Amino acid sequence: MEIREDKIEEMIARDGMYVCTTSGISMKPMLRDRRDTVVITPVSGRLKKYDVALYRYKGKYLLHRVVKVLPDSYVFCGDNCITCETGVTDDDVIGVLSEVWRGEKKLNLDGAGYKLYYRCRTATFGMRRACRRLMGKLKSLIKR
Amino acid sequence: MKIKKGFVLRRVMGNYVVVAVGEASRSFRGMIKLNDTAAAVWKGIEKGLSTSEICDAICEEYDVERSVALADVEKVVSELTENGFITD
């Protein structure tokens, strides 16, 4: 039995994977706060659009989706976010999402349902951002 | 003997791994790799089996002497207990 609480990078390098429970709501509805388990594995080559990857960004570990692949960097965005992270390089990327467990059920990340989900989620980003901003303005008007 | 609330066993890429979920994940962010024997012990505890019953189950599944299996089970139970993964 090995109990490890090393740095994530060390665990991935040593074990070829990192398993943890996600925290936060930035990847809702796909990943729920402190309920779903993810498996992160090392990246081979460059990431592709729609991949979900773990990376360092401004001193934090983030697990978000690639929404744009640029020659020297990536643009990431959480499925539930209205702002993106830009300028993330391959050096910042720690690993890529390989498995997701919801309780005892493993999600099929190769299935048509998942592909439809991430394409719709990414395509409706602008609309969601506009709605979220509109709701924010309405709330501030109501408070006045 | 029970597994502490908030820890679950997963079979991931051919490995048995225990991770924390829910509130337990606030304080434990690592992962616990278990070998086949330790995983069998974990599953047995989840089912509410005693040390002796877990040992019987292992002897049924693997070609191992009961005394060896019992020593292994007790060692795993002791380690899990020491690390706070088992409660009474």
Short mmCIF file of C-alpha atoms in Angstrom, two decimals:
data_model
loop_
_atom_site.label_atom_id
_atom_site.label_comp_id
_atom_site.label_asym_id
_atom_site.label_seq_id
_atom_site.Cartn_x
_atom_site.Cartn_y
_atom_site.Cartn_z
CA MET A 1 0.00 0.00 0.00
CA GLU A 2 1.41 3.34 -1.00
CA ILE A 3 -0.07 6.53 0.40
CA ARG A 4 0.99 9.51 -1.62
CA GLU A 5 0.40 13.18 -1.19
CA ASP A 6 3.35 14.35 -3.27
CA LYS A 7 3.16 17.04 -5.88
CA ILE A 8 0.87 16.09 -8.74
CA GLU A 9 3.73 16.28 -11.24
CA GLU A 10 5.75 13.83 -9.14
CA MET A 11 2.87 11.37 -8.88
CA ILE A 12 2.25 11.42 -12.63
CA ALA A 13 5.95 10.99 -13.38
CA ARG A 14 6.25 8.10 -10.93
CA ASP A 15 2.97 6.29 -11.47
CA GLY A 16 2.02 7.31 -14.99
CA MET A 17 -1.26 8.65 -13.69
CA TYR A 18 -2.87 10.82 -11.07
CA VAL A 19 -6.27 10.03 -9.62
CA CYS A 20 -8.22 12.57 -7.61
CA THR A 21 -11.60 14.05 -6.85
CA THR A 22 -12.26 17.34 -8.58
CA SER A 23 -13.10 20.46 -6.63
CA GLY A 24 -14.84 23.57 -7.89
CA ILE A 25 -17.67 24.24 -10.32
CA SER A 26 -15.75 25.46 -13.35
CA MET A 27 -16.30 22.19 -15.25
CA LYS A 28 -19.95 21.70 -14.33
CA PRO A 29 -22.07 19.93 -15.46
CA MET A 30 -19.47 17.38 -16.54
CA LEU A 31 -17.49 17.42 -13.28
CA ARG A 32 -19.24 18.01 -9.99
CA ASP A 33 -17.62 19.60 -6.95
CA ARG A 34 -15.95 16.97 -4.75
CA ARG A 35 -18.06 14.17 -6.18
CA ASP A 36 -16.45 12.97 -9.40
CA THR A 37 -13.12 11.21 -9.74
CA VAL A 38 -10.76 11.93 -12.60
CA VAL A 39 -7.72 10.12 -13.94
CA ILE A 40 -4.97 12.28 -15.38
CA THR A 41 -2.25 10.73 -17.53
CA PRO A 42 0.88 12.19 -19.16
CA VAL A 43 0.47 14.00 -22.45
CA SER A 44 2.06 12.59 -25.58
CA GLY A 45 2.49 15.25 -28.23
CA ARG A 46 0.35 18.34 -28.44
CA LEU A 47 -3.13 18.64 -27.06
CA LYS A 48 -6.09 18.73 -29.41
CA LYS A 49 -9.11 20.99 -29.36
CA TYR A 50 -11.71 19.73 -26.85
CA ASP A 51 -9.13 17.80 -24.79
CA VAL A 52 -9.49 18.40 -21.06
CA ALA A 53 -6.09 18.94 -19.49
CA LEU A 54 -4.54 19.67 -16.11
CA TYR A 55 -2.16 22.63 -16.18
CA ARG A 56 -0.56 25.28 -14.02
CA TYR A 57 -1.94 28.78 -14.39
CA LYS A 58 -1.00 31.71 -12.18
CA GLY A 59 0.09 29.45 -9.37
CA LYS A 60 -2.98 27.21 -9.47
CA TYR A 61 -3.77 23.80 -10.88
CA LEU A 62 -6.66 23.98 -13.35
CA LEU A 63 -8.50 21.25 -15.21
CA HIS A 64 -10.21 22.87 -18.18
CA ARG A 65 -10.97 22.23 -21.82
CA VAL A 66 -8.84 23.29 -24.78
CA VAL A 67 -10.95 25.64 -26.88
CA LYS A 68 -8.21 26.84 -29.20
CA VAL A 69 -4.86 25.39 -30.25
CA LEU A 70 -2.31 28.02 -31.25
CA PRO A 71 1.17 27.36 -32.68
CA ASP A 72 2.90 28.15 -29.38
CA SER A 73 0.16 27.95 -26.76
CA TYR A 74 -3.43 27.00 -25.93
CA VAL A 75 -6.60 28.77 -24.91
CA PHE A 76 -8.46 26.93 -22.15
CA CYS A 77 -11.94 27.41 -20.79
CA GLY A 78 -13.95 25.61 -18.14
CA ASP A 79 -17.28 24.24 -19.35
CA ASN A 80 -19.03 26.46 -16.80
CA CYS A 81 -16.80 29.52 -17.22
CA ILE A 82 -17.28 32.74 -19.12
CA THR A 83 -13.61 33.70 -19.18
CA CYS A 84 -10.74 31.81 -20.78
CA GLU A 85 -7.10 31.25 -19.86
CA THR A 86 -4.72 32.27 -22.62
CA GLY A 87 -1.00 31.81 -23.14
CA VAL A 88 -0.88 28.33 -21.62
CA THR A 89 2.14 26.57 -23.10
CA ASP A 90 3.03 22.90 -23.39
CA ASP A 91 5.41 23.38 -20.46
CA ASP A 92 2.48 24.38 -18.27
CA VAL A 93 0.48 21.27 -19.15
CA ILE A 94 0.81 18.47 -16.61
CA GLY A 95 -1.49 15.83 -18.01
CA VAL A 96 -4.65 15.05 -19.90
CA LEU A 97 -7.98 13.73 -18.66
CA SER A 98 -8.27 10.02 -19.44
CA GLU A 99 -11.11 8.75 -17.29
CA VAL A 100 -14.02 10.20 -15.34
CA TRP A 101 -15.90 8.30 -12.64
CA ARG A 102 -19.34 9.35 -11.40
CA GLY A 103 -19.79 7.17 -8.39
CA GLU A 104 -19.35 3.61 -9.62
CA LYS A 105 -20.01 4.59 -13.22
CA LYS A 106 -17.19 5.34 -15.63
CA LEU A 107 -18.10 7.93 -18.26
CA ASN A 108 -17.49 6.98 -21.87
CA LEU A 109 -15.21 9.73 -23.14
CA ASP A 110 -15.17 8.18 -26.62
CA GLY A 111 -18.94 8.03 -26.96
CA ALA A 112 -21.12 10.10 -29.26
CA GLY A 113 -22.97 11.58 -26.29
CA TYR A 114 -19.81 13.06 -24.82
CA LYS A 115 -18.71 14.44 -28.23
CA LEU A 116 -22.09 16.10 -28.65
CA TYR A 117 -21.82 17.53 -25.12
CA TYR A 118 -18.41 19.17 -25.55
CA ARG A 119 -19.16 20.50 -29.03
CA CYS A 120 -22.43 22.08 -27.85
CA ARG A 121 -20.78 23.42 -24.70
CA THR A 122 -17.99 25.05 -26.68
CA ALA A 123 -20.25 26.33 -29.45
CA THR A 124 -22.60 28.03 -27.00
CA PHE A 125 -19.80 29.73 -25.05
CA GLY A 126 -20.56 33.22 -26.43
CA MET A 127 -24.26 32.88 -25.74
CA ARG A 128 -23.66 31.67 -22.18
CA ARG A 129 -21.27 34.53 -21.52
CA ALA A 130 -23.77 37.09 -22.84
CA CYS A 131 -26.57 35.58 -20.71
CA ARG A 132 -24.38 35.48 -17.59
CA ARG A 133 -23.37 39.13 -18.04
CA LEU A 134 -26.97 40.17 -18.67
CA MET A 135 -28.09 38.37 -15.52
CA GLY A 136 -25.33 40.09 -13.57
CA LYS A 137 -26.46 43.51 -14.78
CA LEU A 138 -30.10 42.74 -14.01
CA LYS A 139 -29.17 41.65 -10.49
CA SER A 140 -27.21 44.84 -9.89
CA LEU A 141 -30.15 46.91 -11.17
CA ILE A 142 -32.55 45.08 -8.86
CA LYS A 143 -30.24 45.70 -5.89
CA ARG A 144 -30.33 49.45 -6.55
CA MET B 1 -14.63 -2.52 11.21
CA LYS B 2 -15.69 -0.06 8.49
CA ILE B 3 -14.08 2.00 5.77
CA LYS B 4 -14.00 5.63 6.81
CA LYS B 5 -16.67 7.69 5.07
CA GLY B 6 -15.38 9.56 2.04
CA PHE B 7 -12.90 7.03 0.67
CA VAL B 8 -13.67 4.91 -2.39
CA LEU B 9 -11.81 2.17 -4.24
CA ARG B 10 -11.43 2.48 -8.00
CA ARG B 11 -9.93 0.15 -10.60
CA VAL B 12 -8.00 2.56 -12.77
CA MET B 13 -5.79 1.56 -15.70
CA GLY B 14 -5.19 -1.85 -14.20
CA ASN B 15 -4.43 -0.49 -10.71
CA TYR B 16 -6.47 -0.37 -7.55
CA VAL B 17 -6.51 3.17 -6.23
CA VAL B 18 -8.31 4.70 -3.26
CA VAL B 19 -9.29 8.34 -3.47
CA ALA B 20 -11.13 10.71 -1.20
CA VAL B 21 -14.51 12.11 -2.24
CA GLY B 22 -16.79 14.70 -0.67
CA GLU B 23 -15.59 16.42 2.49
CA ALA B 24 -12.73 13.93 2.89
CA SER B 25 -11.18 15.33 -0.31
CA ARG B 26 -10.61 18.67 1.45
CA SER B 27 -8.02 17.15 3.75
CA PHE B 28 -6.68 14.29 1.63
CA ARG B 29 -5.58 15.09 -1.92
CA GLY B 30 -3.32 12.14 -2.55
CA MET B 31 -4.00 8.67 -3.83
CA ILE B 32 -3.54 5.30 -2.22
CA LYS B 33 -2.34 2.51 -4.45
CA LEU B 34 -3.39 -0.94 -3.32
CA ASN B 35 -2.08 -4.29 -4.48
CA ASP B 36 -4.52 -7.14 -5.18
CA THR B 37 -4.45 -8.42 -1.59
CA ALA B 38 -5.00 -4.99 -0.08
CA ALA B 39 -7.83 -4.37 -2.56
CA ALA B 40 -9.43 -7.69 -1.58
CA VAL B 41 -9.19 -6.65 2.08
CA TRP B 42 -10.71 -3.25 1.29
CA LYS B 43 -13.61 -4.87 -0.61
CA GLY B 44 -14.13 -7.33 2.23
CA ILE B 45 -14.32 -4.55 4.79
CA GLU B 46 -16.80 -2.71 2.55
CA LYS B 47 -18.96 -5.85 2.58
CA GLY B 48 -18.77 -5.95 6.37
CA LEU B 49 -16.66 -9.11 6.55
CA SER B 50 -14.43 -9.93 9.50
CA THR B 51 -10.67 -10.46 9.16
CA SER B 52 -11.21 -14.22 9.22
CA GLU B 53 -13.94 -14.07 6.55
CA ILE B 54 -11.75 -11.89 4.32
CA CYS B 55 -8.98 -14.42 4.75
CA ASP B 56 -11.35 -17.23 3.72
CA ALA B 57 -12.36 -15.29 0.61
CA ILE B 58 -8.73 -14.74 -0.36
CA CYS B 59 -7.89 -18.41 0.16
CA GLU B 60 -10.80 -19.36 -2.10
CA GLU B 61 -9.59 -17.04 -4.85
CA TYR B 62 -5.84 -17.54 -4.61
CA ASP B 63 -3.63 -20.56 -4.08
CA VAL B 64 -2.25 -19.48 -0.71
CA GLU B 65 -1.88 -21.06 2.73
CA ARG B 66 -4.35 -19.76 5.26
CA SER B 67 -1.66 -18.73 7.73
CA VAL B 68 0.12 -16.64 5.07
CA ALA B 69 -3.16 -15.07 3.91
CA LEU B 70 -4.18 -14.26 7.49
CA ALA B 71 -0.84 -12.57 8.18
CA ASP B 72 -1.22 -10.50 5.00
CA VAL B 73 -4.79 -9.52 5.83
CA GLU B 74 -3.86 -8.50 9.37
CA LYS B 75 -0.94 -6.46 8.06
CA VAL B 76 -3.16 -4.59 5.59
CA VAL B 77 -5.86 -4.00 8.19
CA SER B 78 -3.23 -2.69 10.58
CA GLU B 79 -1.81 -0.29 7.96
CA LEU B 80 -5.26 0.95 6.97
CA THR B 81 -6.16 1.46 10.60
CA GLU B 82 -2.91 3.27 11.39
CA ASN B 83 -3.51 5.64 8.50
CA GLY B 84 -7.08 6.33 9.55
CA PHE B 85 -8.94 4.64 6.72
CA ILE B 86 -10.75 2.17 8.97
CA THR B 87 -13.07 3.01 11.83
CA ASP B 88 -14.69 0.67 14.35
#
